Coordinates of C-alpha atoms in Angstrom, one line a residue:
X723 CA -135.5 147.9 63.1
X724 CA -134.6 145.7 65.8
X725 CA -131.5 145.4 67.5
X726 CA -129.9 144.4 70.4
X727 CA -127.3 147.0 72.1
X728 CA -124.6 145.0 73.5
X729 CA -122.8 148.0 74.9
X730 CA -125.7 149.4 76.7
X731 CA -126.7 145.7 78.3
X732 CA -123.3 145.7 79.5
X733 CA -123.6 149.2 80.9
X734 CA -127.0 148.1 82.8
X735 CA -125.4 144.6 84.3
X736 CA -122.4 147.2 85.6
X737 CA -125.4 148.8 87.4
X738 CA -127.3 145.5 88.7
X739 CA -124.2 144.3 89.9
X740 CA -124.1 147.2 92.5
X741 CA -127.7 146.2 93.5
X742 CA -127.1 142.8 95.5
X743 CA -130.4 141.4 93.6
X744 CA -131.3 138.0 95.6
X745 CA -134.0 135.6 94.6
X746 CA -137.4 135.8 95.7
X747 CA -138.5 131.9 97.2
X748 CA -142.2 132.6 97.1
X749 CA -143.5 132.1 100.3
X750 CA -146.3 134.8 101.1
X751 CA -148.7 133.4 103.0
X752 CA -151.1 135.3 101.1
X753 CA -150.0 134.9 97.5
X754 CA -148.8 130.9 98.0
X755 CA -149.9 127.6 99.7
X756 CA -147.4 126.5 102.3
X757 CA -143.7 125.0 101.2
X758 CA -144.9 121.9 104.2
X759 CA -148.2 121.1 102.1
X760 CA -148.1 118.1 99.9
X761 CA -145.8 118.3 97.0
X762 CA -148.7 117.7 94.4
X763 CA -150.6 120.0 95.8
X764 CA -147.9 122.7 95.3
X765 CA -147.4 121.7 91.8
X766 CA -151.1 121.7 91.1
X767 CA -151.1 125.2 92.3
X768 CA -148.7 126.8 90.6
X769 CA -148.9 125.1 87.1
X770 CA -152.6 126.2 87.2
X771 CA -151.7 129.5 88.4
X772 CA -149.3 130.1 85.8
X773 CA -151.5 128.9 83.1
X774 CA -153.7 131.6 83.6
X775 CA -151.3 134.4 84.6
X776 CA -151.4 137.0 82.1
X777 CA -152.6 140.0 81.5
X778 CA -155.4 141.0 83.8
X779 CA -156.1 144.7 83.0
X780 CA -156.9 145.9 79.9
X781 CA -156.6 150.2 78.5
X782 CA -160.3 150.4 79.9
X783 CA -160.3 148.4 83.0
X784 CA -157.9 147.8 85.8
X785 CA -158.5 144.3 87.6
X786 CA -158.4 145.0 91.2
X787 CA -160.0 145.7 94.5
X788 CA -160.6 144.8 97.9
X789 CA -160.2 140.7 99.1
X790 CA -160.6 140.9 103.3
X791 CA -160.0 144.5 103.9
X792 CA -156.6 144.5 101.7
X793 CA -156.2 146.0 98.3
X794 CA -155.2 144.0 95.2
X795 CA -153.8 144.6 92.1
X796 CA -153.5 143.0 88.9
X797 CA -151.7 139.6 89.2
X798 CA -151.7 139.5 92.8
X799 CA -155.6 139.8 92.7
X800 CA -155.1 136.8 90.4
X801 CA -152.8 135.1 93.2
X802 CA -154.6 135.9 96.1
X803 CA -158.0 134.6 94.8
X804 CA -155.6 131.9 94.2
X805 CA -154.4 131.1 97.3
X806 CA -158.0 131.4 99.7
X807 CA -159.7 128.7 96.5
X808 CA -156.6 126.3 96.7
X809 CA -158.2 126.2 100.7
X810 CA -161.1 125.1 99.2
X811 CA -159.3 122.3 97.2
X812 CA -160.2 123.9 93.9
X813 CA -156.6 122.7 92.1
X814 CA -157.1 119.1 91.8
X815 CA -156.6 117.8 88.4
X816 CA -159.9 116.1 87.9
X817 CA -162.3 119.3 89.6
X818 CA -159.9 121.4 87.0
X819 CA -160.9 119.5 84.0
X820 CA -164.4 119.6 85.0
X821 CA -164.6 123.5 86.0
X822 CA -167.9 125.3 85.8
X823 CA -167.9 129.1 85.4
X824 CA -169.6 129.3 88.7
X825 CA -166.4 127.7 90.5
X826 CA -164.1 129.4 88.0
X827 CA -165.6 133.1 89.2
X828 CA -163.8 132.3 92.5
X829 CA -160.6 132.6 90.9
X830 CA -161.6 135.2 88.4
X831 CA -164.2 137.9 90.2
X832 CA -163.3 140.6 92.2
X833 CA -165.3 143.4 93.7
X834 CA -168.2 143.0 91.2
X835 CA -165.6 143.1 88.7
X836 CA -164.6 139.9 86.5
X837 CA -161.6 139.4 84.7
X838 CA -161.5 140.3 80.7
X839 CA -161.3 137.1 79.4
X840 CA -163.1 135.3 81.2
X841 CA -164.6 131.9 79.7
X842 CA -160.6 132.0 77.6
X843 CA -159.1 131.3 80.9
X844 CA -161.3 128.9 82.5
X845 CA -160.8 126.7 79.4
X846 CA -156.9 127.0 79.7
X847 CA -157.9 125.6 83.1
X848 CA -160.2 122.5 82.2
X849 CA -157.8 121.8 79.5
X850 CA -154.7 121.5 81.8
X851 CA -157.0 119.6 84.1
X852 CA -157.2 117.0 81.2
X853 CA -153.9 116.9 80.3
X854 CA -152.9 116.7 84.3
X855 CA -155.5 113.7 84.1
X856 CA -153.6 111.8 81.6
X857 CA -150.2 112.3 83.7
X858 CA -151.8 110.8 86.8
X859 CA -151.7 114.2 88.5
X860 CA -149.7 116.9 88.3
X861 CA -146.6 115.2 89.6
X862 CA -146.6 112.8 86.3
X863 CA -146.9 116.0 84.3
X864 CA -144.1 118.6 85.1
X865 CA -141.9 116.5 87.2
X866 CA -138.8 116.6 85.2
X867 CA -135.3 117.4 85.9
X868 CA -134.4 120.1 83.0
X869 CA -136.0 122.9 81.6
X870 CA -135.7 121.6 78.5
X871 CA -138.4 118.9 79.1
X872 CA -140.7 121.0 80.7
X873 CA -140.9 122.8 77.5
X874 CA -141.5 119.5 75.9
X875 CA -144.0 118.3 78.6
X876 CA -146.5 121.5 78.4
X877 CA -145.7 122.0 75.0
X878 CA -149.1 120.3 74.2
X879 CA -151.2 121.7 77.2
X880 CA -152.9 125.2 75.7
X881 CA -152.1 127.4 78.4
X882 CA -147.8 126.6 78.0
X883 CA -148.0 126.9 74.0
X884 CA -146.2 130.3 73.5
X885 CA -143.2 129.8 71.2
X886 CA -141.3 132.7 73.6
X887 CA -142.1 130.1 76.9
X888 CA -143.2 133.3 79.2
X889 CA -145.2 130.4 81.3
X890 CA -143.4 127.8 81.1
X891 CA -140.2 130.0 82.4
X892 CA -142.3 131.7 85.2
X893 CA -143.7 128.1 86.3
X894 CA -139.6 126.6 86.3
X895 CA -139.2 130.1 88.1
X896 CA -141.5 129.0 90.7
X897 CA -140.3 125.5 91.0
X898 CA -136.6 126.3 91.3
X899 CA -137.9 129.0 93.7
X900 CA -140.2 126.8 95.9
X901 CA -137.5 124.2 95.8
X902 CA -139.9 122.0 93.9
X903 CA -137.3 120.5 91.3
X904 CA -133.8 121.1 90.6
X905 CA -133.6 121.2 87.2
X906 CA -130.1 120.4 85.6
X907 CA -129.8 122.6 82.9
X908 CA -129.2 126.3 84.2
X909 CA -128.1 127.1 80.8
X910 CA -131.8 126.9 79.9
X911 CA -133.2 129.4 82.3
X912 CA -134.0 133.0 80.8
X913 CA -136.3 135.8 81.7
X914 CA -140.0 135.2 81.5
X915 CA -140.9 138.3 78.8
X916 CA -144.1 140.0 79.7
X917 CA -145.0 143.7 79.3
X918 CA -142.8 145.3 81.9
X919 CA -139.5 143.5 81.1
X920 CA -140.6 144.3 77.5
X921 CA -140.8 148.2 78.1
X922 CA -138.0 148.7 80.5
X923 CA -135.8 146.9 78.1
X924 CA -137.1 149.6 75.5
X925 CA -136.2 152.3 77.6
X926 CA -132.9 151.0 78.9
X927 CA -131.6 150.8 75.2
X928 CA -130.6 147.5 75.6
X929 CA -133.1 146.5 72.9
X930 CA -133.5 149.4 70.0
X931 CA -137.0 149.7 68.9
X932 CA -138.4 153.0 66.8
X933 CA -140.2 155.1 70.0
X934 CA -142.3 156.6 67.5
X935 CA -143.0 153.4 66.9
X936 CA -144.0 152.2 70.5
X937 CA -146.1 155.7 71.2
X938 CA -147.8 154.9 68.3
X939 CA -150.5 152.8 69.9
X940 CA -150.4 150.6 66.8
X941 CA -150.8 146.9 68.0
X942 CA -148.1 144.5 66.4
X943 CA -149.5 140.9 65.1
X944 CA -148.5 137.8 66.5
X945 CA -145.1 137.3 64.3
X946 CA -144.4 140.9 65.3
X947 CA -144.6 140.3 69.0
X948 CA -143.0 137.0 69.2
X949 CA -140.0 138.4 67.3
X950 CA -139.8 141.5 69.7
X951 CA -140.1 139.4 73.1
X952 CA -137.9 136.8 71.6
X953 CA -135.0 139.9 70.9
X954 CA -136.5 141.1 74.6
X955 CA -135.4 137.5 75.9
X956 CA -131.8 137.6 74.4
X957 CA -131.0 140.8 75.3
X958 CA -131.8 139.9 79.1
X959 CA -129.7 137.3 78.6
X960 CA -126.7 138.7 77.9
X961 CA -127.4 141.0 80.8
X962 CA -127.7 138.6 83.3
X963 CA -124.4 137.2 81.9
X964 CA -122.6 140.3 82.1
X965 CA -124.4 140.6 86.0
X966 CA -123.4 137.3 86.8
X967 CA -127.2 136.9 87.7
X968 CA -129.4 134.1 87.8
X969 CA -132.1 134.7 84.9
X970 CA -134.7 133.7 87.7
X971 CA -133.1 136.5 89.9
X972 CA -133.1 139.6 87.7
X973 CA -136.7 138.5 86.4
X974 CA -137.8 139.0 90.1
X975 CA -136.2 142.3 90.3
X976 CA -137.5 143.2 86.7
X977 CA -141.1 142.3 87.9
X978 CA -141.3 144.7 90.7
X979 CA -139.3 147.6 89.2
X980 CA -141.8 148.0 86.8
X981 CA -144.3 147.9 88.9
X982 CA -142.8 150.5 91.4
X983 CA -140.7 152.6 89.2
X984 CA -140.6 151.5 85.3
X985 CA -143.9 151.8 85.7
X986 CA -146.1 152.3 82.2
X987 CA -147.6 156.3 83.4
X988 CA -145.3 158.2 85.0
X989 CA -142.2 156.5 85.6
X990 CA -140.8 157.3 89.1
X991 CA -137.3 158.3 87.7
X992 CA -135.9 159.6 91.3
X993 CA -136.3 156.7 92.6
X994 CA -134.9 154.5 90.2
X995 CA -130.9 153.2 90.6
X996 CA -130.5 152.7 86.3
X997 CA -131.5 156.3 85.3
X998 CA -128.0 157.1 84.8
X999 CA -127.6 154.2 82.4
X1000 CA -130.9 155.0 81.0
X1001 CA -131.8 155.9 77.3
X1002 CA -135.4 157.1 77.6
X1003 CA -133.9 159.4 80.7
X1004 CA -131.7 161.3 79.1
X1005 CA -133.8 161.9 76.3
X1006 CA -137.1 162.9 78.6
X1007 CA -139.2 160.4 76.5
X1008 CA -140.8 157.2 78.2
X1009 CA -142.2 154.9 75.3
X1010 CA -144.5 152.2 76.7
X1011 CA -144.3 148.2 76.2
X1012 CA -145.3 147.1 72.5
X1013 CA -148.7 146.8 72.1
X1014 CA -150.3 142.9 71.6
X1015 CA -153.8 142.7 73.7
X1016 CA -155.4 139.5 72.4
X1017 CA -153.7 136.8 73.9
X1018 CA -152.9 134.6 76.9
X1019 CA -149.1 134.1 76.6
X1020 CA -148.1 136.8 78.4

């Protein structure tokens, strides 16, 4: 069974409300181009960026290492390989469509290590290339003032085609973020659902899933996982409304705390300002995220 605990999200925005949670504009140096540079240039970035921004690791294999003396992890590997090939001029839309694994290893390698699907992402790339191509560029292709029609825009582009819209919600994210649009239709916004929104909203309670379930290792089928991230998104949802919170907002905060303390092994619960609101705390039992590896929407 699946459910959504309407009490317990309501417990949990009490909580957030006491946090002060401010939106993050996404201007590392490091991670992002410059908000001064070009506007297509942004927007070339970070809808190729976002179209290859899911999982990185896998159970066997952690993507990370060293870049310049600093240690990456995960997606900011992903980001920061990002950021020094944009220098290079890598996200145009007609070198995109036309990428060769060689270039696409800039993006992708890291300390002799290269990311687990590989050749899937680098033809997520060439295909939004193309589709960028047919816009005119990147501005023709996600220019739009709602969120609604930048659903309907990237609908057809391979990378965006996830009926639950993780991308397309992290890319609006970033563009509301960045300042790159100003989309009209705040009603639309809602949490981009990967794995660690997913398991904190498991342990929170605010979604009810069977824990035997989830510490079962069993992976769930497509149909299975879009119906559990779709519940994931609602329940979010109401919790922002109940936080008075920007959807955009509490995804930022969502991000980090499970990286920092929701995180998958051993869950830094003395840090963490929900424990007292928490289900899997007070019953000493910290299911992971469901489990779906094969795929690139999340």
């Amino acid at each position: 069974m699946i459910a959504i605990d309407v009490d317990k999200a309501e417990e949990v925005a009490s909580r957030l409300r006491e946090l002060r949670i401010e939106r993050d504009r996404y201007e590392n140096p490091r991670l992002y181009p410059p908000v001064g540079d070009p506007r297509e240039d942004q927007l070339a970035f970070f809808t190729a960026m976002v179209a290859v921004d899911h999982r990185t690791s896998t159970p066997w294999e952690s993507f990370e290492g060293y870049i310049g003396g600093e240690f990456y992890h995960g997606a900011d590997v992903l980001y920061r390989l990002g950021r020094l090939a944009y220098d290079e001029g890598l996200f145009k839309a007609e070198r995109l469509a036309n990428l060769t694994p060689r270039e696409a290893l800039k993006l992708f390698s890291v300390g002799g290590k290269t990311v687990w699907d590989f050749y899937t992402r680098l033809y997520l790339l060439r295909d939004l290339g193309k589709k960028a191509l047919a816009q005119g560029g990147f501005e023709g292709l996600v220019s739009v003032d709602t969120i609604k029609e930048l659903k309907e825009r990237l609908a057809k582009v391979r990378a965006y085609e996830d009926p639950v819209a993780k991308k397309t919600l992290l890319l609006a994210k970033f563009l509301d973020g960045r300042r790159l649009a100003d989309f009209k239709d705040v009603n639309e916004a809602d949490v981009p659902v990967d794995n660690h929104l997913s398991r904190i909203s498991y342990r929170l309670g605010i979604v009810e899933v069977d824990y035997d379930f989830l510490e079962s290792g069993v992976e769930t089928n497509r149909e299975e996982d879009i119906r559990l991230r779709e519940t994931v998104k609602t329940a979010w949802r109401i919790v922002a409304k109940f936080a008075d919170l920007h959807p955009f907002a509490l995804d930022d905060f969502l991000w980090n705390f499970g990286r920092t303390i929701c995180t998958r092994e051993r869950p830094n619960c003395g840090q963490c300002p929900l424990r007292e609101v928490c289900k899997a705390h007070k019953l000493g039992r910290y299911p992971p995220e469901h489990l779906h590896l094969a795929t690139w929407y999340y």
